[in-house]
mmCIF file of C-alpha atoms and ligand atoms in Angstrom:
data_model
loop_
_atom_site.group_PDB
_atom_site.id
_atom_site.type_symbol
_atom_site.label_atom_id
_atom_site.label_comp_id
_atom_site.label_asym_id
_atom_site.label_seq_id
_atom_site.Cartn_x
_atom_site.Cartn_y
_atom_site.Cartn_z
ATOM 1 C CA UNK A 22 0.000 0.000 0.000
ATOM 2 C CA UNK A 23 1.272 3.444 -0.871
ATOM 3 C CA UNK A 24 0.858 6.524 1.343
ATOM 4 C CA UNK A 25 -0.352 8.310 -1.837
ATOM 5 C CA UNK A 26 -3.500 8.033 -3.938
ATOM 6 C CA UNK A 27 -1.982 8.965 -7.289
ATOM 7 C CA UNK A 28 1.365 9.235 -9.042
ATOM 8 C CA UNK A 29 0.754 12.984 -9.412
ATOM 9 C CA UNK A 30 0.332 13.355 -5.638
ATOM 10 C CA UNK A 31 3.506 11.332 -5.100
ATOM 11 C CA UNK A 32 5.427 13.472 -7.594
ATOM 12 C CA UNK A 33 4.252 16.607 -5.772
ATOM 13 C CA UNK A 34 5.663 15.284 -2.489
ATOM 14 C CA UNK A 35 8.905 14.207 -4.126
ATOM 15 C CA UNK A 36 9.366 17.780 -5.277
ATOM 16 C CA UNK A 37 9.403 18.880 -1.627
ATOM 17 C CA UNK A 38 11.809 16.174 -0.477
ATOM 18 C CA UNK A 39 14.546 17.146 1.982
ATOM 19 C CA UNK A 40 15.494 13.599 3.024
ATOM 20 C CA UNK A 41 19.103 14.171 1.927
ATOM 21 C CA UNK A 42 21.068 17.320 0.983
ATOM 22 C CA UNK A 43 20.826 16.796 -2.801
ATOM 23 C CA UNK A 44 17.653 18.901 -3.077
ATOM 24 C CA UNK A 45 19.690 22.020 -2.226
ATOM 25 C CA UNK A 46 21.573 22.236 -5.515
ATOM 26 C CA UNK A 47 19.317 20.383 -7.957
ATOM 27 C CA UNK A 48 16.806 22.326 -10.078
ATOM 28 C CA UNK A 49 13.959 19.999 -9.214
ATOM 29 C CA UNK A 50 13.140 16.427 -8.247
ATOM 30 C CA UNK A 51 12.629 14.117 -11.219
ATOM 31 C CA UNK A 52 9.806 11.673 -10.500
ATOM 32 C CA UNK A 53 9.243 8.411 -12.308
ATOM 33 C CA UNK A 54 7.162 8.495 -15.465
ATOM 34 C CA UNK A 55 4.811 6.000 -17.071
ATOM 35 C CA UNK A 56 1.440 4.363 -16.615
ATOM 36 C CA UNK A 57 0.189 3.223 -13.239
ATOM 37 C CA UNK A 58 -0.186 -0.517 -13.662
ATOM 38 C CA UNK A 59 2.854 -0.766 -15.973
ATOM 39 C CA UNK A 60 4.054 -4.376 -15.839
ATOM 40 C CA UNK A 61 7.725 -3.380 -16.108
ATOM 41 C CA UNK A 62 9.528 -0.751 -14.019
ATOM 42 C CA UNK A 63 12.933 0.419 -15.284
ATOM 43 C CA UNK A 64 15.157 1.945 -12.596
ATOM 44 C CA UNK A 65 18.196 4.100 -13.391
ATOM 45 C CA UNK A 66 20.676 5.865 -11.137
ATOM 46 C CA UNK A 67 19.755 9.530 -10.845
ATOM 47 C CA UNK A 68 18.707 12.358 -13.191
ATOM 48 C CA UNK A 69 21.504 13.828 -15.309
ATOM 49 C CA UNK A 70 21.867 17.434 -16.421
ATOM 50 C CA UNK A 71 19.143 17.196 -19.101
ATOM 51 C CA UNK A 72 16.732 15.434 -16.744
ATOM 52 C CA UNK A 73 17.368 17.930 -13.951
ATOM 53 C CA UNK A 74 16.455 20.785 -16.305
ATOM 54 C CA UNK A 75 13.454 19.099 -17.951
ATOM 55 C CA UNK A 76 12.041 17.310 -14.886
ATOM 56 C CA UNK A 77 11.713 14.037 -16.836
ATOM 57 C CA UNK A 78 13.761 10.829 -16.478
ATOM 58 C CA UNK A 79 16.041 9.504 -19.215
ATOM 59 C CA UNK A 80 15.684 12.275 -21.791
ATOM 60 C CA UNK A 81 19.437 12.900 -22.334
ATOM 61 C CA UNK A 82 22.069 10.799 -24.108
ATOM 62 C CA UNK A 83 21.692 7.741 -21.820
ATOM 63 C CA UNK A 84 17.938 7.986 -22.308
ATOM 64 C CA UNK A 85 18.258 8.036 -26.099
ATOM 65 C CA UNK A 86 20.385 4.902 -25.923
ATOM 66 C CA UNK A 87 17.850 3.271 -23.618
ATOM 67 C CA UNK A 88 15.048 4.157 -26.051
ATOM 68 C CA UNK A 89 17.017 2.577 -28.906
ATOM 69 C CA UNK A 90 17.595 -0.610 -26.876
ATOM 70 C CA UNK A 91 13.933 -0.851 -25.832
ATOM 71 C CA UNK A 92 12.845 -0.442 -29.445
ATOM 72 C CA UNK A 93 15.262 -3.216 -30.516
ATOM 73 C CA UNK A 94 13.747 -5.692 -28.035
ATOM 74 C CA UNK A 95 10.188 -4.501 -28.737
ATOM 75 C CA UNK A 96 9.532 -3.367 -25.187
ATOM 76 C CA UNK A 97 7.630 -0.083 -25.636
ATOM 77 C CA UNK A 98 8.954 2.590 -23.297
ATOM 78 C CA UNK A 99 5.508 4.136 -22.934
ATOM 79 C CA UNK A 100 4.229 0.863 -21.471
ATOM 80 C CA UNK A 101 7.002 0.857 -18.837
ATOM 81 C CA UNK A 102 7.371 2.949 -15.705
ATOM 82 C CA UNK A 103 10.778 4.662 -15.979
ATOM 83 C CA UNK A 104 12.345 6.022 -12.817
ATOM 84 C CA UNK A 105 15.563 6.515 -10.872
ATOM 85 C CA UNK A 106 16.924 5.281 -7.553
ATOM 86 C CA UNK A 107 17.747 8.889 -6.612
ATOM 87 C CA UNK A 108 15.377 11.680 -7.590
ATOM 88 C CA UNK A 109 17.724 14.698 -7.459
ATOM 89 C CA UNK A 110 20.744 15.370 -9.694
ATOM 90 C CA UNK A 111 24.057 15.118 -7.842
ATOM 91 C CA UNK A 112 26.836 17.032 -9.534
ATOM 92 C CA UNK A 113 30.043 18.953 -9.096
ATOM 93 C CA UNK A 114 30.201 22.418 -10.697
ATOM 94 C CA UNK A 115 33.134 22.697 -13.120
ATOM 95 C CA UNK A 116 33.138 26.123 -14.748
ATOM 96 C CA UNK A 117 29.832 26.380 -16.601
ATOM 97 C CA UNK A 118 29.370 22.608 -16.588
ATOM 98 C CA UNK A 119 27.810 20.362 -13.987
ATOM 99 C CA UNK A 120 29.663 17.077 -13.768
ATOM 100 C CA UNK A 121 27.684 14.005 -12.730
ATOM 101 C CA UNK A 122 28.660 12.650 -9.293
ATOM 102 C CA UNK A 123 27.619 9.196 -8.215
ATOM 103 C CA UNK A 124 25.147 9.187 -5.306
ATOM 104 C CA UNK A 125 26.482 7.577 -2.134
ATOM 105 C CA UNK A 126 24.847 4.775 -0.157
ATOM 106 C CA UNK A 127 23.236 7.209 2.312
ATOM 107 C CA UNK A 128 21.614 9.204 -0.511
ATOM 108 C CA UNK A 129 20.389 6.060 -2.255
ATOM 109 C CA UNK A 130 18.965 4.700 0.988
ATOM 110 C CA UNK A 131 17.276 8.017 1.845
ATOM 111 C CA UNK A 132 15.630 8.087 -1.583
ATOM 112 C CA UNK A 133 14.576 4.445 -1.402
ATOM 113 C CA UNK A 134 11.434 5.530 0.386
ATOM 114 C CA UNK A 135 10.218 7.218 -2.833
ATOM 115 C CA UNK A 136 11.076 4.224 -4.985
ATOM 116 C CA UNK A 137 9.096 2.034 -2.609
ATOM 117 C CA UNK A 138 6.118 4.402 -2.903
ATOM 118 C CA UNK A 139 6.363 4.312 -6.707
ATOM 119 C CA UNK A 140 6.444 0.520 -6.638
ATOM 120 C CA UNK A 141 3.440 0.383 -4.333
ATOM 121 C CA UNK A 142 1.413 2.589 -6.700
ATOM 122 C CA UNK A 143 2.512 1.081 -9.999
ATOM 123 C CA UNK A 144 2.773 -2.528 -8.775
ATOM 124 C CA UNK A 145 5.041 -3.728 -11.577
ATOM 125 C CA UNK A 146 5.499 -7.471 -11.989
ATOM 126 C CA UNK A 147 9.120 -6.946 -13.025
ATOM 127 C CA UNK A 148 11.617 -4.382 -11.738
ATOM 128 C CA UNK A 149 14.696 -3.888 -13.925
ATOM 129 C CA UNK A 150 17.652 -2.275 -12.127
ATOM 130 C CA UNK A 151 20.166 -0.641 -14.447
ATOM 131 C CA UNK A 152 23.519 -0.329 -12.693
ATOM 132 C CA UNK A 153 24.777 -0.694 -9.131
ATOM 133 C CA UNK A 154 22.949 2.359 -7.747
ATOM 134 C CA UNK A 155 19.620 1.062 -9.032
ATOM 135 C CA UNK A 156 20.373 -2.384 -7.601
ATOM 136 C CA UNK A 157 20.952 -0.868 -4.158
ATOM 137 C CA UNK A 158 17.853 1.305 -4.503
ATOM 138 C CA UNK A 159 15.663 -1.672 -5.311
ATOM 139 C CA UNK A 160 17.206 -4.353 -3.088
ATOM 140 C CA UNK A 161 18.256 -2.111 -0.202
ATOM 141 C CA UNK A 162 21.756 -3.603 -0.214
ATOM 142 C CA UNK A 163 24.811 -3.435 -2.439
ATOM 143 C CA UNK A 164 25.334 -6.149 -5.046
ATOM 144 C CA UNK A 165 27.390 -6.074 -8.209
ATOM 145 C CA UNK A 166 25.809 -6.057 -11.658
ATOM 146 C CA UNK A 167 28.151 -8.914 -12.621
ATOM 147 C CA UNK A 168 26.727 -11.232 -9.940
ATOM 148 C CA UNK A 169 23.064 -10.656 -10.782
ATOM 149 C CA UNK A 170 22.723 -9.583 -14.386
ATOM 150 C CA UNK A 171 20.521 -11.128 -17.008
ATOM 151 C CA UNK A 172 18.383 -13.515 -14.948
ATOM 152 C CA UNK A 173 14.965 -13.213 -13.367
ATOM 153 C CA UNK A 174 15.107 -13.318 -9.569
ATOM 154 C CA UNK A 175 12.184 -13.253 -7.139
ATOM 155 C CA UNK A 176 12.054 -9.808 -5.563
ATOM 156 C CA UNK A 177 9.138 -10.659 -3.300
ATOM 157 C CA UNK A 178 5.825 -12.513 -3.561
ATOM 158 C CA UNK A 179 4.553 -10.089 -6.216
ATOM 159 C CA UNK A 180 7.473 -9.116 -8.408
ATOM 160 C CA UNK A 181 10.527 -10.352 -10.247
ATOM 161 C CA UNK A 182 13.847 -8.549 -10.427
ATOM 162 C CA UNK A 183 16.354 -8.260 -13.265
ATOM 163 C CA UNK A 184 19.726 -6.492 -13.140
ATOM 164 C CA UNK A 185 21.674 -5.099 -16.055
ATOM 165 C CA UNK A 186 24.190 -2.362 -16.748
ATOM 166 C CA UNK A 187 23.350 1.320 -16.824
ATOM 167 C CA UNK A 188 23.184 2.593 -20.432
ATOM 168 C CA UNK A 189 25.720 5.348 -19.654
ATOM 169 C CA UNK A 190 28.321 2.574 -19.196
ATOM 170 C CA UNK A 191 28.000 2.003 -22.956
ATOM 171 C CA UNK A 192 28.583 5.693 -23.645
ATOM 172 C CA UNK A 193 31.895 5.586 -21.782
ATOM 173 C CA UNK A 194 33.376 2.687 -23.759
ATOM 174 C CA UNK A 195 36.129 3.663 -26.193
ATOM 175 C CA UNK A 196 36.897 0.544 -28.224
ATOM 176 C CA UNK A 197 34.524 -0.484 -31.025
ATOM 177 C CA UNK A 198 34.792 -4.134 -30.076
ATOM 178 C CA UNK A 199 33.872 -3.397 -26.439
ATOM 179 C CA UNK A 200 30.950 -1.251 -27.584
ATOM 180 C CA UNK A 201 29.581 -3.979 -29.844
ATOM 181 C CA UNK A 202 29.965 -6.700 -27.212
ATOM 182 C CA UNK A 203 28.424 -4.695 -24.343
ATOM 183 C CA UNK A 204 25.573 -3.411 -26.503
ATOM 184 C CA UNK A 205 24.710 -7.010 -27.425
ATOM 185 C CA UNK A 206 24.842 -8.048 -23.749
ATOM 186 C CA UNK A 207 22.595 -5.130 -22.763
ATOM 187 C CA UNK A 208 20.092 -6.109 -25.454
ATOM 188 C CA UNK A 209 20.168 -9.712 -24.342
ATOM 189 C CA UNK A 210 19.424 -8.641 -20.710
ATOM 190 C CA UNK A 211 16.544 -6.435 -21.871
ATOM 191 C CA UNK A 212 15.285 -9.248 -24.074
ATOM 192 C CA UNK A 213 14.709 -11.260 -20.874
ATOM 193 C CA UNK A 214 12.478 -8.423 -19.623
ATOM 194 C CA UNK A 215 10.704 -8.114 -22.966
ATOM 195 C CA UNK A 216 10.053 -11.845 -23.139
ATOM 196 C CA UNK A 217 8.719 -11.830 -19.596
ATOM 197 C CA UNK A 218 6.412 -8.951 -20.546
ATOM 198 C CA UNK A 219 5.140 -10.811 -23.599
ATOM 199 C CA UNK A 220 4.583 -14.124 -21.814
ATOM 200 C CA UNK A 221 2.550 -15.293 -18.847
ATOM 201 C CA UNK A 222 1.981 -12.534 -16.372
ATOM 202 C CA UNK A 223 3.135 -10.012 -18.894
ATOM 203 C CA UNK A 224 0.127 -10.795 -21.108
ATOM 204 C CA UNK A 225 -1.792 -8.549 -18.742
ATOM 205 C CA UNK A 226 0.228 -5.529 -19.940
ATOM 206 C CA UNK A 227 -2.177 -2.645 -20.399
ATOM 207 C CA UNK A 228 -5.073 -4.801 -19.210
HETATM 208 N N1 LIG B 304 20.838 8.479 -16.045
HETATM 209 C C1 LIG B 304 19.978 7.961 -15.154
HETATM 210 O O1 LIG B 304 20.295 7.060 -14.392
HETATM 211 N N2 LIG B 304 18.747 8.449 -15.121
HETATM 212 C C2 LIG B 304 18.322 9.405 -15.912
HETATM 213 O O2 LIG B 304 17.169 9.798 -15.801
HETATM 214 C C3 LIG B 304 19.246 9.922 -16.845
HETATM 215 C C4 LIG B 304 20.493 9.450 -16.895
#
């Protein structure tokens, strides 16, 4: 059960969050986005510069790559609930630029309360954690992507869990061979989610 009646009410409260210091320098909180009742929830790390300015998750370069991957595996983004483990942008000012800084365990754990509220409202049957921050946000403990990735795990009585890399990992790779290999692995992880959504429980998508 969520403390909130609607996703809009939840987003309004997230905007006023002071659970950790990140709200002080971010432009705004970036709530999750997507239909209530989405069968798949995709969890990223935290908003980046573009998301902080627009107020929407995954609209920058990592988001464009995610969109491309979702299209490849035929998992429509607009049928998923897309959110982040941490709702405020953490950065270090460098001249006119704002350089992404990874949220620490305390910030992830403070923000977990919001992720739990989102889950309670949306009630996804599958939660996909992209990267180590998302894994901690969802599971409440640190685990490596390498140990968990690519397989469906029971999260609780109601939902499955799938871990994969964060799409920004792909953007940092330099070598063409590494890019090709890691892109294929990312697609194969997402294919597990897409297949789950198409089969069994997932048949109720949009029901
Ligand atoms: N990276 C994330 O983890 N989330 C976003 O919303 C954008 C980039």
